[in-house]
Coordinates of C-alpha atoms in Angstrom, one line a residue:
F191 CA 0.2 -0.1 -0.7
D192 CA 0.8 3.5 -0.6
M193 CA -0.3 4.9 2.7
A194 CA 1.1 9.0 2.0
D195 CA -2.1 10.5 0.1
G196 CA -1.0 14.1 1.6
T197 CA -4.8 15.4 1.1
V198 CA -5.3 15.6 5.3
G199 CA -9.2 17.8 5.9
E200 CA -8.4 20.0 8.9
G201 CA -11.7 19.4 10.9
G202 CA -12.2 19.8 14.2
G203 CA -10.6 23.4 14.5
G204 CA -7.4 23.5 16.6
D205 CA -3.3 24.8 15.9
A206 CA -2.4 24.1 12.2
S207 CA 0.7 24.0 13.2
G208 CA 1.3 21.1 15.4
S209 CA -1.2 19.1 13.2
D210 CA 1.4 19.9 10.5
Q211 CA 4.7 18.4 12.6
L212 CA 2.7 15.4 13.2
K213 CA 2.2 15.1 10.2
D214 CA 5.6 15.4 8.9
T215 CA 7.2 12.9 11.4
V216 CA 4.9 10.5 9.9
D217 CA 4.9 11.3 6.5
K218 CA 8.9 10.8 7.1
L219 CA 8.4 7.4 8.3
Y220 CA 6.5 6.4 4.9
A221 CA 9.4 8.1 3.3
F222 CA 11.3 5.8 4.9
R223 CA 9.6 2.3 4.2
D224 CA 9.0 3.5 0.2
H225 CA 12.6 4.5 -0.1
Y226 CA 13.9 1.5 1.7
F227 CA 15.9 0.2 -1.0
E228 CA 17.4 3.5 -1.9
Q229 CA 18.9 4.2 1.7
H230 CA 20.4 0.8 2.2
G231 CA 20.7 -1.5 -0.8
I232 CA 18.7 -4.3 -1.5
D233 CA 21.4 -6.7 0.6
R234 CA 19.6 -5.5 3.8
A235 CA 15.9 -6.6 2.2
A236 CA 15.9 -9.5 4.8
H237 CA 15.5 -6.7 7.2
K238 CA 13.6 -4.2 6.1
A239 CA 10.3 -5.3 8.6
E240 CA 12.5 -5.1 11.1
D241 CA 14.4 -1.1 10.3
V242 CA 10.8 0.0 9.9
K243 CA 9.3 -1.8 13.7
A244 CA 12.3 0.1 15.1
E245 CA 11.5 3.4 12.5
V246 CA 8.1 2.6 13.8
S247 CA 8.4 2.3 17.9
K248 CA 10.2 5.5 17.5
V249 CA 7.9 7.8 16.4
I250 CA 5.1 6.6 18.2
K251 CA 7.0 7.7 20.7
L252 CA 7.8 11.0 19.1
L253 CA 3.9 11.5 18.5
D254 CA 3.0 11.0 21.9
E255 CA 5.6 14.1 23.2
L256 CA 4.4 15.8 20.3
Q257 CA 0.1 15.3 21.4
E258 CA 0.4 18.6 23.7
N259 CA 1.4 20.6 20.5
C260 CA -1.7 19.0 18.8
P261 CA -4.9 20.2 20.0
N262 CA -6.8 18.6 16.8
K263 CA -7.1 15.4 18.9
A264 CA -9.3 14.1 15.7
H265 CA -5.4 14.5 13.8
F266 CA -3.7 12.8 16.4
Y267 CA -4.9 9.4 16.9
M268 CA -5.1 10.9 13.0
Q269 CA -1.8 10.0 12.4
R270 CA -0.8 7.4 15.7
G271 CA -3.2 5.1 13.7
R272 CA -1.4 5.5 10.5
A273 CA 2.3 5.0 11.9
L274 CA 1.1 2.1 13.1
N275 CA -0.8 1.1 10.0
I276 CA 2.5 0.8 7.9
T277 CA 3.3 -2.9 8.3
S278 CA 0.9 -5.3 6.1
D279 CA 0.2 -7.1 9.8
F280 CA -3.3 -6.5 11.5
D281 CA -2.9 -3.6 14.5
P282 CA -6.0 -4.0 16.4
E283 CA -4.6 -0.8 17.9
A284 CA -4.1 1.1 14.7
L285 CA -8.1 0.3 13.9
E286 CA -8.5 1.7 18.2
M287 CA -7.6 5.3 17.6
L288 CA -8.3 5.3 13.3
S289 CA -12.0 4.7 14.4
K290 CA -11.9 8.0 16.9
A291 CA -10.5 9.8 14.1
V292 CA -13.7 9.1 11.2
K293 CA -15.1 9.8 14.8
L294 CA -14.1 13.0 15.9
D295 CA -13.9 14.3 11.9
P296 CA -15.9 12.8 9.3
S297 CA -14.3 14.9 7.0
L298 CA -10.2 13.0 7.1
V299 CA -10.1 11.5 4.0
E300 CA -6.6 9.9 4.7
A301 CA -8.3 8.8 8.4
W302 CA -10.9 7.3 5.9
N303 CA -8.1 5.3 3.5
N304 CA -5.5 4.0 6.4
L305 CA -8.9 2.5 8.8
G306 CA -9.9 0.9 4.9
E307 CA -6.4 -0.7 4.7
C308 CA -7.0 -2.0 8.3
Y309 CA -10.0 -4.2 8.1
W310 CA -9.0 -4.5 4.6
K311 CA -5.7 -6.4 7.0
K312 CA -8.2 -7.7 9.2
G313 CA -10.6 -9.5 6.3
D314 CA -14.1 -8.1 6.7
V315 CA -13.7 -6.2 2.7
E316 CA -17.3 -4.6 2.9
A317 CA -16.1 -2.7 6.3
A318 CA -13.2 -1.8 3.6
K319 CA -15.7 -1.2 1.1
N320 CA -17.6 1.5 3.5
C321 CA -14.7 3.5 3.7
F322 CA -12.9 3.7 0.6
S323 CA -16.7 4.8 -0.6
G324 CA -17.1 6.9 1.6
A325 CA -13.8 8.2 1.2
L326 CA -14.2 9.0 -2.0
A327 CA -17.6 11.1 -2.0
K328 CA -15.6 13.4 0.1
S329 CA -13.3 13.4 -2.0
R330 CA -11.7 11.9 -5.2
N331 CA -8.2 10.5 -4.4
K332 CA -6.5 8.4 -5.8
V333 CA -5.9 6.2 -3.4
S334 CA -9.1 5.1 -1.7
L335 CA -9.9 5.1 -5.5
R336 CA -7.4 1.9 -5.9
N337 CA -7.8 0.5 -2.6
L338 CA -11.8 0.3 -4.1
S339 CA -10.5 -1.8 -7.3
M340 CA -8.0 -3.9 -5.1
V341 CA -11.0 -5.5 -2.7
L342 CA -14.3 -4.8 -5.4
R343 CA -11.9 -7.4 -7.3
Q344 CA -12.5 -9.8 -4.0
L345 CA -16.4 -9.2 -2.6
G346 CA -19.6 -11.5 -5.2
S347 CA -20.9 -14.4 -4.5
E348 CA -22.8 -15.1 -8.0
P349 CA -20.5 -15.1 -10.8
V350 CA -22.4 -12.4 -12.7
E351 CA -22.0 -10.2 -9.5
R352 CA -18.8 -10.6 -9.6
L353 CA -17.8 -10.3 -13.0
K354 CA -19.4 -6.5 -12.9
N355 CA -16.7 -6.0 -9.6
I356 CA -13.7 -6.9 -11.1
Q357 CA -15.1 -4.1 -14.2
E358 CA -15.8 -1.6 -12.2
S359 CA -12.4 -2.4 -10.8
V360 CA -10.8 -1.7 -13.8
T361 CA -12.7 1.8 -14.0
V362 CA -11.9 2.8 -11.0
A363 CA -8.1 1.5 -10.6
K364 CA -7.9 3.6 -14.0
E365 CA -9.4 6.9 -12.4
A366 CA -7.1 6.6 -9.9
V367 CA -4.0 6.9 -12.6
Q368 CA -5.1 9.5 -14.5
L369 CA -4.9 11.8 -11.2
D370 CA -1.3 10.8 -10.8
V371 CA 0.1 9.4 -14.1
N372 CA 3.7 9.2 -11.8
D373 CA 2.3 7.1 -8.8
G374 CA 3.6 3.3 -9.7
T375 CA 1.5 1.9 -7.0
S376 CA -1.4 2.8 -8.9
W377 CA -0.4 1.0 -12.3
F378 CA 0.2 -2.1 -10.2
V379 CA -3.7 -1.9 -8.9
L380 CA -4.7 -1.7 -12.3
G381 CA -2.7 -3.9 -14.2
N382 CA -4.2 -6.2 -11.8
A383 CA -7.3 -5.4 -12.5
Y384 CA -6.5 -5.9 -16.3
L385 CA -5.3 -9.5 -14.5
S386 CA -8.3 -10.4 -13.1
V387 CA -11.1 -9.8 -16.3
Y388 CA -8.6 -11.8 -18.6
F389 CA -9.2 -14.3 -16.0
S390 CA -13.4 -14.4 -15.8
G391 CA -13.8 -13.6 -19.5
D392 CA -13.0 -15.2 -23.1
Q393 CA -8.4 -14.8 -22.5
N394 CA -8.0 -12.1 -25.1
L395 CA -4.8 -11.5 -25.3
Q396 CA -5.1 -7.5 -25.5
I397 CA -6.2 -8.1 -22.0
L398 CA -3.4 -9.3 -21.4
K399 CA -1.3 -7.0 -23.7
Q400 CA -2.8 -3.7 -21.4
C401 CA -1.8 -5.4 -17.7
M402 CA 2.1 -5.9 -18.4
S403 CA 1.9 -1.9 -20.1
A404 CA 0.5 -1.8 -16.4
Y405 CA 3.0 -3.7 -15.7
N406 CA 5.6 -1.5 -16.9
Q407 CA 4.3 1.5 -16.1
A408 CA 4.7 0.7 -12.3
E409 CA 8.8 -0.3 -12.6
G410 CA 8.9 3.2 -14.0
D411 CA 8.2 4.0 -10.6
V412 CA 10.8 3.7 -7.3
V413 CA 8.2 3.0 -5.0
A414 CA 6.7 0.9 -7.6
K415 CA 9.4 -0.5 -8.2
S416 CA 10.3 -2.1 -4.7
N417 CA 7.4 -3.4 -4.1
P418 CA 8.4 -8.0 -4.6
D419 CA 4.1 -8.1 -5.1
L420 CA 4.1 -6.2 -8.3
H421 CA 7.6 -8.8 -10.0
F422 CA 5.8 -11.9 -8.0
N423 CA 2.9 -11.0 -10.5
K424 CA 4.3 -9.7 -13.6
A425 CA 6.3 -13.2 -13.4
T426 CA 2.9 -15.2 -13.0
V427 CA 2.1 -13.6 -16.3
L428 CA 5.4 -14.0 -17.8
R429 CA 5.4 -17.8 -17.5
Y430 CA 2.1 -18.3 -19.0
E431 CA 3.2 -16.2 -21.7
E432 CA 5.7 -18.6 -21.9
Q433 CA 7.9 -15.9 -21.6
F434 CA 10.4 -18.3 -18.9
Q435 CA 13.9 -16.4 -18.5
L436 CA 12.3 -13.2 -18.4
A437 CA 9.2 -14.7 -15.0
L438 CA 12.5 -16.0 -13.8
M439 CA 14.6 -12.9 -13.5
H440 CA 11.0 -11.5 -11.8
W441 CA 10.2 -13.9 -9.4
D442 CA 15.0 -13.4 -9.0
Q443 CA 13.9 -10.3 -8.4
A444 CA 10.8 -10.8 -6.1
S445 CA 11.8 -13.5 -4.0
A446 CA 15.4 -10.6 -3.3
L447 CA 13.6 -7.4 -2.2
D448 CA 11.3 -10.0 0.6
P449 CA 14.1 -13.3 1.2
T450 CA 11.7 -14.0 4.4
W451 CA 8.9 -14.4 1.7
D452 CA 8.9 -18.3 -0.3
Q453 CA 6.4 -18.1 -2.8
P454 CA 8.6 -17.0 -5.6
N455 CA 11.2 -19.5 -4.6
I456 CA 8.5 -22.5 -4.8
K457 CA 7.1 -21.3 -8.3
Q458 CA 10.7 -20.6 -9.2
T459 CA 11.6 -24.4 -8.7
Q460 CA 8.4 -25.5 -10.2
L461 CA 8.7 -24.0 -12.8
L462 CA 12.9 -24.7 -13.5
G463 CA 11.2 -28.7 -13.2
Y464 CA 8.5 -27.9 -14.8
L465 CA 11.3 -26.6 -17.7
S466 CA 13.9 -30.2 -17.5
K467 CA 11.2 -32.3 -18.0
V468 CA 10.1 -31.2 -21.8
A469 CA 13.6 -30.1 -22.7
D470 CA 14.7 -33.8 -21.6
M471 CA 11.4 -34.9 -23.0
V472 CA 11.6 -33.1 -26.5
H473 CA 15.8 -34.2 -26.9
Q474 CA 14.9 -38.2 -26.0
K475 CA 11.5 -37.8 -28.5
G476 CA 10.2 -39.8 -25.1
K477 CA 12.6 -42.2 -24.2
L478 CA 11.0 -43.9 -26.7
K479 CA 12.7 -47.3 -28.6
A480 CA 13.7 -47.2 -32.3
K481 CA 11.7 -48.8 -33.1
R482 CA 8.0 -48.4 -31.6
L483 CA 8.9 -44.7 -32.6
Q484 CA 9.4 -45.9 -36.5
S485 CA 6.6 -47.4 -36.6
M486 CA 4.4 -45.2 -34.9
L487 CA 5.7 -42.1 -37.2
K488 CA 5.0 -45.3 -40.3
S489 CA 1.6 -44.7 -39.1
L490 CA 0.5 -41.5 -39.6
S491 CA -1.2 -40.6 -42.7
E492 CA -4.0 -38.7 -44.1
K493 CA -6.8 -39.8 -42.6
D494 CA -5.5 -38.9 -39.0
L495 CA -5.8 -35.3 -40.9
G496 CA -10.1 -35.5 -40.4
P497 CA -11.8 -32.6 -40.9
Y498 CA -8.6 -31.4 -41.6
G499 CA -8.1 -33.4 -43.9
G500 CA -9.7 -31.0 -47.5
G501 CA -7.4 -28.6 -46.4
S502 CA -9.2 -26.1 -45.3
F503 CA -11.0 -25.4 -41.6
E504 CA -14.1 -22.8 -39.9
S505 CA -12.4 -20.3 -38.0
S506 CA -14.3 -19.2 -35.0
S507 CA -15.3 -16.6 -36.8
G508 CA -17.3 -18.4 -39.2
K509 CA -14.4 -18.0 -42.0
K510 CA -13.1 -21.1 -44.0
V511 CA -9.2 -21.1 -43.9
P512 CA -7.3 -23.4 -46.7
L513 CA -4.5 -25.1 -44.3
E514 CA -1.5 -26.3 -47.0
M515 CA 0.6 -28.8 -44.2
T516 CA 3.8 -28.3 -43.2
S517 CA 7.2 -30.7 -41.5
L518 CA 7.4 -29.3 -38.1
A519 CA 11.5 -28.4 -38.9
K520 CA 9.6 -26.0 -41.8
L521 CA 7.8 -23.1 -39.6
D522 CA 8.6 -19.6 -38.9
S523 CA 9.0 -18.8 -35.2
G524 CA 5.4 -16.9 -34.5
L525 CA 2.3 -17.5 -35.9
N526 CA 2.3 -20.2 -38.9
K527 CA -0.7 -18.9 -40.7
N528 CA -2.7 -21.3 -43.3
K529 CA 0.1 -23.7 -41.9
L530 CA -1.7 -27.8 -40.7
V531 CA 1.1 -29.7 -38.9
L532 CA -0.1 -33.9 -38.2
G533 CA 2.6 -36.0 -35.6
K534 CA 2.8 -37.9 -33.0
V535 CA 2.4 -37.9 -29.3
V536 CA 5.8 -39.5 -27.6
C537 CA 4.8 -38.5 -24.0
S538 CA 2.7 -36.3 -22.0
V539 CA 4.6 -34.1 -18.9
T540 CA 3.4 -34.3 -15.8
T541 CA 3.3 -31.8 -12.8
E542 CA 2.1 -29.8 -10.1
E543 CA 1.0 -27.5 -11.8
T544 CA -1.5 -29.1 -14.3
I545 CA -1.5 -26.0 -16.9
P546 CA -0.7 -26.1 -19.4
F547 CA -1.7 -29.8 -20.3
T548 CA 1.7 -30.5 -22.3
F549 CA 2.9 -33.2 -24.5
A550 CA 5.5 -33.7 -26.5
L551 CA 5.0 -34.6 -30.8
T552 CA 6.6 -35.9 -33.3
D553 CA 6.5 -35.6 -37.0
Q554 CA 7.2 -38.0 -39.9
E555 CA 10.8 -36.6 -40.5
G556 CA 11.5 -37.3 -36.0
T557 CA 11.1 -33.3 -35.4
C558 CA 10.3 -33.0 -31.6
F559 CA 9.2 -30.1 -29.7
A560 CA 6.6 -29.5 -27.4
V561 CA 2.7 -28.4 -27.2
T562 CA 1.0 -26.7 -23.8
V563 CA -2.1 -26.9 -24.5
Y564 CA -4.4 -24.2 -22.5
N565 CA -8.5 -24.1 -21.6
V566 CA -7.8 -28.4 -20.8
A567 CA -11.2 -29.9 -19.0
P568 CA -8.6 -31.2 -16.1
N569 CA -10.4 -34.7 -17.3
Y570 CA -8.5 -34.6 -20.2
G571 CA -5.0 -35.0 -21.9
T572 CA -3.4 -36.9 -25.1
I573 CA -2.0 -40.6 -24.7
V574 CA 1.0 -41.4 -26.2
G575 CA 1.1 -43.2 -29.5
D576 CA -2.4 -40.2 -30.7
S577 CA -1.9 -38.2 -33.8
V578 CA -2.3 -35.1 -33.6
A579 CA -3.3 -32.2 -35.9
I580 CA -1.8 -29.1 -35.3
P581 CA -3.8 -25.3 -37.5
E582 CA -1.3 -22.7 -37.8
P583 CA 0.0 -24.1 -34.9
F584 CA 1.9 -20.6 -32.5
L585 CA 6.0 -22.1 -32.3
Q586 CA 8.4 -19.7 -30.0
H587 CA 12.6 -21.4 -29.9
V588 CA 13.0 -21.5 -25.8
D589 CA 16.8 -21.5 -25.5
F590 CA 19.1 -19.5 -22.6
Q591 CA 20.4 -20.4 -19.8
H592 CA 19.7 -20.4 -15.9
K593 CA 22.2 -21.2 -13.0
D594 CA 24.3 -23.9 -14.8
K595 CA 20.9 -25.3 -16.1
K596 CA 21.2 -25.0 -20.5
F597 CA 17.3 -24.8 -21.8
Q598 CA 17.0 -25.3 -25.5
F599 CA 13.7 -26.8 -27.6
G600 CA 10.6 -25.5 -29.6
V601 CA 7.5 -25.3 -28.3
I602 CA 4.0 -24.7 -30.1
R603 CA 1.2 -23.3 -28.3
V604 CA -1.8 -24.4 -28.3
E605 CA -4.6 -21.8 -26.8
T606 CA -7.7 -24.0 -26.4
P607 CA -8.2 -28.2 -27.0
L608 CA -11.3 -27.4 -28.9
V609 CA -8.8 -26.6 -32.3
L610 CA -6.7 -30.1 -32.1
V611 CA -8.2 -32.7 -34.0
V612 CA -7.0 -36.3 -32.3
N613 CA -7.2 -39.7 -34.0
S614 CA -9.0 -37.7 -36.8
R615 CA -11.6 -36.2 -34.6
K616 CA -12.1 -32.8 -33.6
L617 CA -12.2 -32.8 -29.6
G618 CA -15.8 -31.7 -28.0
L619 CA -16.1 -28.7 -25.9
D620 CA -16.5 -31.3 -23.0
K621 CA -12.6 -31.4 -23.7
Q622 CA -12.2 -27.2 -22.1
A623 CA -12.8 -25.4 -19.6
P624 CA -10.8 -22.5 -18.5
T625 CA -8.0 -20.8 -16.8
V626 CA -8.8 -19.2 -13.1
L627 CA -7.1 -17.2 -11.2
S628 CA -6.6 -17.8 -7.8
C629 CA -5.6 -14.5 -5.4
T630 CA -4.6 -14.2 -2.9
T631 CA -5.9 -11.2 0.0
M632 CA -2.6 -10.2 1.3
S633 CA -1.8 -6.9 -0.3
E634 CA -2.2 -6.5 -4.1

């Protein structure tokens, strides 16, 4: 969270200079947290949480000393609550202070924002939403808007209601960005909102591009760039886009920024295990005995093309698209329009992660590529010996080194199983299931 909103309503009268002194003290505490790595370097990352807590203790002591100079109690409670609310953990005393502040002066937008964040950390999403909506009724500000965006994505019991909330979360996140285009935290929240839209709808790749564009904008801001969650979420998208090297790099960065968080390392280990299995499977053509492989490939024929045997297929928009058979070796990187490949499944990869379904395909020339199929129903998979035809294959060549391990193989990405022809039959709708997004509400 970027909680320093800077829009403190005066309210309640009293000594403005005393209030300013309190605000200045707490603003400096937030600057210490948000610009920690500029002052201390990333090698101190493991100590950041305890260093921030130590500063909080100093600031609370100082605020209590300054209390006499600040007859405006609402402001005192707000700044004390803000200081206690700085960490990612719920603090009951912060909740108490901020509740007192808004009771004494309901015009304090910053107190409402912090109170909402307290409720969010406590797990009371409805109360958090009421705080942010209430703050927005007083002033359209970026902090309330982006926090409301986060909250909306956790609300709704019915699918239609959830989808409506997710779409509204994009609208309010966009407004937060428009209020301050240089604030990376707002860009990060907008990226997360787009990611939710992508996984809740028809998985339009344009939405995923907008998500990545927002994350890239967020990285331009030094405060957002030091947020491990940004790198973790960006890595998750990159992994889904099969930009494996960049995904590993961002999980590395997330881990470096918060060495106490084990999730980035777990994800990295899973991906490296997956890539090793895929590389071995492709290079060894599924470890099939030469004789068995030869007889399998020999049996491939025109009839395995099924509906694609006529030299065309019907696109999702109902257009007739001409198709020409080619070999795996002749495919270009990227989308191969009007091309069709056919091969035999030599093995499939089983990993902890069920997305995507991955198998190795070898054609009659003996070239072997990995095939990744997204949006597959959980009970479906191809088996060794199946013939598979893929229209307009999208190919990329994986070729990079991570630490001491080299990965080198071709991979064809298939967005839906519905385009595949397996053993001369087009797969039916029962083989398709959308990929869904798994969220944690600890913070964005």
